[in-house]
XYZ file of N, CA and C in Angstrom:
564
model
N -99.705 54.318 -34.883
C -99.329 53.346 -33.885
C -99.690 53.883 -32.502
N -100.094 53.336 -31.551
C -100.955 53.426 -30.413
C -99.570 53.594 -28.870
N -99.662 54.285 -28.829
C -98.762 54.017 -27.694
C -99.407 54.075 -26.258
N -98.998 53.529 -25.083
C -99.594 53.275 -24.004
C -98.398 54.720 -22.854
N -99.434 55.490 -22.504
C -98.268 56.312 -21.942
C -97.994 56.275 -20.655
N -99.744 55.713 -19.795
C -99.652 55.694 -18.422
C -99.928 54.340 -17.730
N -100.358 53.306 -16.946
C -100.542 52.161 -16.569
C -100.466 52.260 -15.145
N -101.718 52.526 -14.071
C -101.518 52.750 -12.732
C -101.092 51.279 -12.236
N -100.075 51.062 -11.125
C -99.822 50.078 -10.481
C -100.125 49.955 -9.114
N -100.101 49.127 -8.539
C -100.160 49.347 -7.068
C -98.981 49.511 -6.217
N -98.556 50.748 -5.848
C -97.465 50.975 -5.037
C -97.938 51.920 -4.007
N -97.280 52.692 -2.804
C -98.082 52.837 -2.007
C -97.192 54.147 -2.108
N -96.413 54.720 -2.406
C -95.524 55.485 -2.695
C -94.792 55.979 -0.785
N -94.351 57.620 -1.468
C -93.355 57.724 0.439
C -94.259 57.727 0.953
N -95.771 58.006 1.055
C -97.071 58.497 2.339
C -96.778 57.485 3.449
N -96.137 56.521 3.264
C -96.386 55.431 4.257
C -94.702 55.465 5.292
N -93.864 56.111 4.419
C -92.388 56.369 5.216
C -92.597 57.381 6.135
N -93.313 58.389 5.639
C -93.500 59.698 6.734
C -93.840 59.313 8.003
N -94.732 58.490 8.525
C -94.849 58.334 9.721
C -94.006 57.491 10.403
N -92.952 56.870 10.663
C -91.733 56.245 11.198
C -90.651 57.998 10.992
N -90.821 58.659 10.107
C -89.795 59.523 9.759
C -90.598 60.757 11.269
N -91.825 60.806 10.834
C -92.118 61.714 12.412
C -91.900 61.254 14.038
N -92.184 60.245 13.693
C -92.177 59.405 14.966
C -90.647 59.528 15.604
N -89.809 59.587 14.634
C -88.065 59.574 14.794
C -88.146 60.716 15.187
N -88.627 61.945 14.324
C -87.874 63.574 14.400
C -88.655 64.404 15.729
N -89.466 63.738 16.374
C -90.626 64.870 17.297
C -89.604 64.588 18.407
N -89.044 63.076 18.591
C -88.200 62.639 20.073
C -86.865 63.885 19.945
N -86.488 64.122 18.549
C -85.198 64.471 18.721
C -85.615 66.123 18.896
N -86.408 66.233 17.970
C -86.906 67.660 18.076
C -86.858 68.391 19.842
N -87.840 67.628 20.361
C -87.981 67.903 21.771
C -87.440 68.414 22.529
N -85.862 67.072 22.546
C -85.042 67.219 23.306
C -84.262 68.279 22.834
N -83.840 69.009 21.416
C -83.164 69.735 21.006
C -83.903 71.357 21.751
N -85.127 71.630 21.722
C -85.727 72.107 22.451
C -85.601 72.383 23.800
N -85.926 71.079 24.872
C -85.587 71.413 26.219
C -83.990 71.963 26.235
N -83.353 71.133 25.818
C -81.896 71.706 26.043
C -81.844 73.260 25.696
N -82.227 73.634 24.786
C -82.601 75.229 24.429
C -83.057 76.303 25.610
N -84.264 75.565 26.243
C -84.637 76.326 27.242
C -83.902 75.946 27.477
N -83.253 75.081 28.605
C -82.257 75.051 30.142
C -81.132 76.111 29.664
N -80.601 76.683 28.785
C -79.550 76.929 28.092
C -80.073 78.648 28.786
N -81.551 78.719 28.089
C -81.667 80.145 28.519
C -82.149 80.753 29.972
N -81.978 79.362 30.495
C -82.852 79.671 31.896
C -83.932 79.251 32.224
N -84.780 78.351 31.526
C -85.868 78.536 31.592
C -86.376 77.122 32.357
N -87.056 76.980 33.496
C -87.194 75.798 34.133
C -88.187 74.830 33.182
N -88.114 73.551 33.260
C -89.113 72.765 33.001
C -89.088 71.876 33.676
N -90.800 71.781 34.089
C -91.131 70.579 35.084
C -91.232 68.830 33.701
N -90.136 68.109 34.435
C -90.066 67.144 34.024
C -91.205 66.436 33.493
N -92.052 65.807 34.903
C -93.344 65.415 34.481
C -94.635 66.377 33.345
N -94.053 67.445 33.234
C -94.988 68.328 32.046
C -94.551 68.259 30.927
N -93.023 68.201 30.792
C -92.646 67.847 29.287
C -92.302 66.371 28.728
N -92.845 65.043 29.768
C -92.880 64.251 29.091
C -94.141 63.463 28.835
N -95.303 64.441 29.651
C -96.362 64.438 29.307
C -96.907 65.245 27.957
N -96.317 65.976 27.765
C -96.334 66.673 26.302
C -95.612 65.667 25.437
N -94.881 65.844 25.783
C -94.026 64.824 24.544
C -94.897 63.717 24.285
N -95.277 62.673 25.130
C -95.896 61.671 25.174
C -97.509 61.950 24.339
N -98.122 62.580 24.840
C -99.439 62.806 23.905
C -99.333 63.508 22.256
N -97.845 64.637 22.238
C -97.595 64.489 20.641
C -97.125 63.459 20.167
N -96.923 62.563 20.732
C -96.544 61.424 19.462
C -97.652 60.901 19.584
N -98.665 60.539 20.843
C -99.934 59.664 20.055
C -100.387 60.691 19.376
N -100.427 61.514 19.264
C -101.697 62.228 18.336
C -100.737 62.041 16.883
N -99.656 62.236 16.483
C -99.128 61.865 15.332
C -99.347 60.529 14.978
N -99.005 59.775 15.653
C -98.986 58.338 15.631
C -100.476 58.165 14.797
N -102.010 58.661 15.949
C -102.879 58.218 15.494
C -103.397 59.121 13.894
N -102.814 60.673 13.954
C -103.341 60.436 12.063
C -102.236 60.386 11.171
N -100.897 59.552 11.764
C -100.131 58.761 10.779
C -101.196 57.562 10.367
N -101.565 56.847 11.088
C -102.764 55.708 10.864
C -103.197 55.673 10.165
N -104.397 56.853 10.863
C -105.851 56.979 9.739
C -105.023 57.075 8.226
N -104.135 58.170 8.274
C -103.346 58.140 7.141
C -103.224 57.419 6.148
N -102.311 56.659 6.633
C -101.731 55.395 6.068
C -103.092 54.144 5.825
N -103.980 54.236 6.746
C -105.419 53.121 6.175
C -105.936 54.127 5.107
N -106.380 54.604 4.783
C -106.942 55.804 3.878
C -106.347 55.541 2.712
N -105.061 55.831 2.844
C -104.557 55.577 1.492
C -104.112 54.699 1.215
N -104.172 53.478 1.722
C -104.104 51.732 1.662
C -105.542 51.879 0.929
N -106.550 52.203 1.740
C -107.557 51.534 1.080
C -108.514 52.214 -0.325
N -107.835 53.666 -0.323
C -108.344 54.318 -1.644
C -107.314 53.466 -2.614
N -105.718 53.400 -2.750
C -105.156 52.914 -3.575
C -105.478 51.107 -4.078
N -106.104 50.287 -2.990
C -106.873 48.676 -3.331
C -107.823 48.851 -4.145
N -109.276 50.200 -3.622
C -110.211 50.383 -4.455
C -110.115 50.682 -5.782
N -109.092 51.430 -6.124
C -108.896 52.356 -7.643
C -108.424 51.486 -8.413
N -106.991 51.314 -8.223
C -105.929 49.973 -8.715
C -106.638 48.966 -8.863
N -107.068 48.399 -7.775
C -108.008 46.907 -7.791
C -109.226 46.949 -8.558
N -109.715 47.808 -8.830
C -110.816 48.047 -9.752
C -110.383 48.110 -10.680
N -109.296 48.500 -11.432
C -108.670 48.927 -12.917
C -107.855 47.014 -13.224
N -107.710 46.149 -12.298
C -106.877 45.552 -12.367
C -108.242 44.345 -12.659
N -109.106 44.534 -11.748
C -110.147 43.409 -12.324
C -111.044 43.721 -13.249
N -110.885 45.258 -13.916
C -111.369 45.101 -14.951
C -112.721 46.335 -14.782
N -112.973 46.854 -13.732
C -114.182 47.443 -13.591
C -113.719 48.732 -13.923
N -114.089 49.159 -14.788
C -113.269 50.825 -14.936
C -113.886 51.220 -16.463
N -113.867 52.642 -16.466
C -114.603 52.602 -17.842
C -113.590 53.403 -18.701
N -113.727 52.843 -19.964
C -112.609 53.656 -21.037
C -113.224 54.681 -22.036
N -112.882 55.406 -22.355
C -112.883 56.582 -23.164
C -112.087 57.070 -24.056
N -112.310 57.422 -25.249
C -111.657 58.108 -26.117
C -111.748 59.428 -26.858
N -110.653 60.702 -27.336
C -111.440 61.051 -27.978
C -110.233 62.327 -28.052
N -110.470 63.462 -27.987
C -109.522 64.860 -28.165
C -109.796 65.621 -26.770
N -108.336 65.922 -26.294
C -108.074 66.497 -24.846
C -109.560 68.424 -25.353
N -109.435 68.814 -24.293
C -110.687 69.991 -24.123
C -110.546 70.488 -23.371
N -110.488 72.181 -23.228
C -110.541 72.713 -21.997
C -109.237 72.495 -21.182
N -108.278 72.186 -21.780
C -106.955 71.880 -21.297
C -106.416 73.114 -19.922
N -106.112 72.932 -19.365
C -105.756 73.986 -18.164
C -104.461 73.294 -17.556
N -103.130 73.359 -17.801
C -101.869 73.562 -17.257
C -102.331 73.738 -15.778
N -101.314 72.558 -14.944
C -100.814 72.883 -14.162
C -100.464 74.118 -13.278
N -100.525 75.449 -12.517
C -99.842 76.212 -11.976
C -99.528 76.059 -10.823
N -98.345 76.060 -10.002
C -97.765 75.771 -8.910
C -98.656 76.675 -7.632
N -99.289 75.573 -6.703
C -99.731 76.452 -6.110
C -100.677 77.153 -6.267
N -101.080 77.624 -7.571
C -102.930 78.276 -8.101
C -103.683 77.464 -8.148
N -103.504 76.426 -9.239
C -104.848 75.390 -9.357
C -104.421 74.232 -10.100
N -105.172 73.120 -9.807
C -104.553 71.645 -10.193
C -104.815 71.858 -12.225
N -104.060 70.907 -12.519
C -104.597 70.657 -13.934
C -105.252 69.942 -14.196
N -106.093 70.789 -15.243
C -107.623 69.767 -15.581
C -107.793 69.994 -17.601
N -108.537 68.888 -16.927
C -109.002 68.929 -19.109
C -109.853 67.640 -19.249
N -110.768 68.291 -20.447
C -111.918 67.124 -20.860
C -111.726 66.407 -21.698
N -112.180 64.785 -21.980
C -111.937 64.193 -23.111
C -113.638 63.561 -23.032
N -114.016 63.541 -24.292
C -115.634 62.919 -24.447
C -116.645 63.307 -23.322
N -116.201 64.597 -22.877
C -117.528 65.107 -22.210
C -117.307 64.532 -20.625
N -116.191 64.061 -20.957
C -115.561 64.152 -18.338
C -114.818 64.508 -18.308
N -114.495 65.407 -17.115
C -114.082 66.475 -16.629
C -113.297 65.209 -15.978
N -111.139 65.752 -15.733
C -110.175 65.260 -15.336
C -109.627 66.344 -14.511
N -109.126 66.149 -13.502
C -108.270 67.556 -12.524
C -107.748 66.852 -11.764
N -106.372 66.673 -11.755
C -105.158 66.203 -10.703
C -104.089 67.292 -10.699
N -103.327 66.966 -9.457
C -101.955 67.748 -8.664
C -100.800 67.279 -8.814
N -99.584 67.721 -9.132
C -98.793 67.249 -8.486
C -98.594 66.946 -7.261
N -99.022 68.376 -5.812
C -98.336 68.218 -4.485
C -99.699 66.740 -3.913
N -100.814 66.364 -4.725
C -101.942 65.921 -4.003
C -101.309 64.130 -4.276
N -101.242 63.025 -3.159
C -100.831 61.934 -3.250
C -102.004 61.090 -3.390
N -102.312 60.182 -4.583
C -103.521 59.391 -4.721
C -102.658 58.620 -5.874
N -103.879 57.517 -5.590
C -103.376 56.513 -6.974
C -103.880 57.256 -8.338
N -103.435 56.585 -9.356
C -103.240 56.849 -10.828
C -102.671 57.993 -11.214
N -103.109 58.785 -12.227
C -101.941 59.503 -13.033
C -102.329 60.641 -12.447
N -101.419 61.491 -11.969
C -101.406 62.996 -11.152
C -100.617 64.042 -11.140
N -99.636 63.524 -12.601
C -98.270 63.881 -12.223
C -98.293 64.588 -13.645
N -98.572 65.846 -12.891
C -98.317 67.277 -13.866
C -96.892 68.062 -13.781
N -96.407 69.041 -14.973
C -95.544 69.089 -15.370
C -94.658 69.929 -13.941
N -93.126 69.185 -13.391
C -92.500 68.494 -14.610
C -92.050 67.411 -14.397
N -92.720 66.657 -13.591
C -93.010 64.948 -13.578
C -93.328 64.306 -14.320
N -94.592 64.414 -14.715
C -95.393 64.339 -15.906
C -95.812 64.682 -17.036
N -96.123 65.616 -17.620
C -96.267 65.950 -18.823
C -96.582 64.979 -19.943
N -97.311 63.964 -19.731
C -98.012 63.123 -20.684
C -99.399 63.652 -21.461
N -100.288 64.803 -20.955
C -101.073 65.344 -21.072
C -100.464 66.847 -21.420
N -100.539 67.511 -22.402
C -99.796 68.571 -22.939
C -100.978 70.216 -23.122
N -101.807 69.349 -23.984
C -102.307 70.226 -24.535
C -103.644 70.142 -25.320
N -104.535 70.849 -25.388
C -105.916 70.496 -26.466
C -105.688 69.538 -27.806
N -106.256 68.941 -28.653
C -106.388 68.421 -29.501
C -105.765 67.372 -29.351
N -105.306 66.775 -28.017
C -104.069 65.528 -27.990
C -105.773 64.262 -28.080
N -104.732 63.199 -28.936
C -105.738 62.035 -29.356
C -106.023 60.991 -28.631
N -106.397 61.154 -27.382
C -106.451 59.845 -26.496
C -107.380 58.736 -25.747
N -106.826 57.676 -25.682
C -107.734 56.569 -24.809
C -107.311 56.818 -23.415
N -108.204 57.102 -22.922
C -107.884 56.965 -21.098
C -108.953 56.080 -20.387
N -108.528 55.366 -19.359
C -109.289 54.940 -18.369
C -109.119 55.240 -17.424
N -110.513 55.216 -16.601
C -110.918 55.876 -15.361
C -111.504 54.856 -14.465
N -111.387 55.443 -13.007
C -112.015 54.981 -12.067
C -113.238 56.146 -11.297
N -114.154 56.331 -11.131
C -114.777 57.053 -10.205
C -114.639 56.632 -8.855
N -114.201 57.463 -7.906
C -113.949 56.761 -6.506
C -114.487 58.490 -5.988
N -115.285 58.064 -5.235
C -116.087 59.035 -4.248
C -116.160 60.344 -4.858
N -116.289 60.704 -5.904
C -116.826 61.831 -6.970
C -116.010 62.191 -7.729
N -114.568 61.207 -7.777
C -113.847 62.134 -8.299
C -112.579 61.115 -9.678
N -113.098 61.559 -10.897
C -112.196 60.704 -12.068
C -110.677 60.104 -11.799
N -110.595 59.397 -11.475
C -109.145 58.858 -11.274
C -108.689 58.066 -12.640
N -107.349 58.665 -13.165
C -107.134 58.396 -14.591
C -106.137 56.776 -14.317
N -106.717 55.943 -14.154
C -105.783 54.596 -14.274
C -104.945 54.243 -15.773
N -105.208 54.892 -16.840
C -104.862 54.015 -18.245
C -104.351 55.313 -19.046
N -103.792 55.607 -19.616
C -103.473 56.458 -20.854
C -102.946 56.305 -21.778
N -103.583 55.757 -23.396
C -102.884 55.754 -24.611
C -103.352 56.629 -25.506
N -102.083 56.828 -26.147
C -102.011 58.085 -27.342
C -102.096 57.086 -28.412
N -103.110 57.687 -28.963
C -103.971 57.596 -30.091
C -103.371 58.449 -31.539
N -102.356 59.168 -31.311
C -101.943 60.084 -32.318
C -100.828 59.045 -33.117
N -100.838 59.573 -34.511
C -99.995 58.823 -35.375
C -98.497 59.498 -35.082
N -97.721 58.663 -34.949
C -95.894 59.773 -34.572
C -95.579 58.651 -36.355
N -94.894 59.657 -36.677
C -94.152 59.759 -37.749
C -92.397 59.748 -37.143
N -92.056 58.609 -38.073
C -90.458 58.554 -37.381
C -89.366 60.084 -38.214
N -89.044 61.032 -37.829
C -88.340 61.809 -38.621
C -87.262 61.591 -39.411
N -87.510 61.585 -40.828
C -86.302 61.155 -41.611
C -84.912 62.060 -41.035
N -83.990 61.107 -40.590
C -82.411 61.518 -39.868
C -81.696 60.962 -40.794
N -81.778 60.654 -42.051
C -80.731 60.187 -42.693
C -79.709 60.325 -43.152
N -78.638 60.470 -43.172
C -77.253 60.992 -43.354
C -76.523 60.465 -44.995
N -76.342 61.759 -45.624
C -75.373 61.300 -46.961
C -74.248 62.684 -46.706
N -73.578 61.904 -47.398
C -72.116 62.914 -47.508
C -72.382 63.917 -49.152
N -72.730 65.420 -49.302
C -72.181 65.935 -50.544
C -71.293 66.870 -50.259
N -70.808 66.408 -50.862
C -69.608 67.937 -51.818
C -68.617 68.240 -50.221
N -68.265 66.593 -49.306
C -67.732 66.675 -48.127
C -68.359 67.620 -47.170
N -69.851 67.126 -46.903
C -70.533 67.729 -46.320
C -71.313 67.110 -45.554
N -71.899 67.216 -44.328
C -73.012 66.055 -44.035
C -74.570 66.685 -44.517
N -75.130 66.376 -44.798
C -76.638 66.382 -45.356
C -77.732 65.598 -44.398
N -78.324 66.407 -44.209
C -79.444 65.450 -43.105
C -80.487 65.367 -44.303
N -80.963 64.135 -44.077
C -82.008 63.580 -44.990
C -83.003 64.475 -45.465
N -83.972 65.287 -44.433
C -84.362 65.889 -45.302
C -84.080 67.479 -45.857
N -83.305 67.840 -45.849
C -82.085 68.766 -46.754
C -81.504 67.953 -48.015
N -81.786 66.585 -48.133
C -81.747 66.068 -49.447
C -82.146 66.933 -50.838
N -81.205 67.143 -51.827
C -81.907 67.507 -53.045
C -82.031 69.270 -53.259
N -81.835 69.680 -52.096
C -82.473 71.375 -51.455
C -80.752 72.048 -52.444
């Protein structure tokens, strides 16, 4: 039986909260700051620190932006491509499997001869979410259909079904000799 493990959607995730969340913390930051100096003595010319202040928030402001368009418009291309259908599927046995390590190197692994490598800390659409978010992708010999997007050189996994047969484990319960017996301890 086929199970479907991954299904990219279009959501835009937190990337798009962070910039209202900086925009809030640089004003308070600041002022927590000047008050610091005056505290130790230290003069500040008014017109210099709200000319500072004032050009760090546009410069946040402007690559909150770019930001936030960037990943508006990589997440329309990928998603929107998987959603109308343009995307190519593959099947076959995971390869070259490489775990996750925090901080060393993303996890990667081959299925039918393409090379897959996503992050947890890295924010993009489709599946990226290595262990212990994710863990849908385990290990070599796993049996799977995946679909992909290519977006500017690089495999984006939109689709993931397991292809492996799961067997339901016999749990069956009889009572001997005022005992419980799990099914298969039957007969033993």
């Amino acid at each position: 039986m086929n199970r479907v493990l991954y299904e990219a959607q279009l959501h835009y995730g937190y990337t798009l909260l962070l910039l209202p969340l900086f925009m809030v913390w640089i004003p308070i930051f600041a002022y927590l700051c000047k008050k610091d100096c005056e505290k130790k003595g230290f003069v500040i010319n008014k017109k210099v620190y709200y000319a500072l202040f004032i050009w760090m928030e546009l410069f946040l402001l402007a690559i909150g932006v770019i930001t936030a368009v960037s990943q508006i418009k990589m997440y329309r291309a990928v998603v929107g491509a998987y959603k109308s259908g343009n995307y190519r599927m593959i099947e076959g046995y995971v390869e070259n499997f490489v775990p996750y390590l925090q901080h060393r190197h993303p996890e990667s692994f081959e299925l039918a001869g393409v090379q897959f490598e996503y992050s947890l800390p890295v924010v993009m659409p489709g599946y990226h979410d290595a262990p212990p978010q994710g863990d849908i992708i385990k290990r070599n010999g796993q049996h799977l259909r995946i679909g992909y997007v290519n977006y500017q050189g690089d495999n984006i996994i939109v689709y993931i079904e397991s292809l492996e047969v799961y067997e339901r484990p016999n749990i069956s319960l009889k009572y001997s000799n005022d005992k419980i017996v799990w099914g298969n301890e039957i007969g033993k």
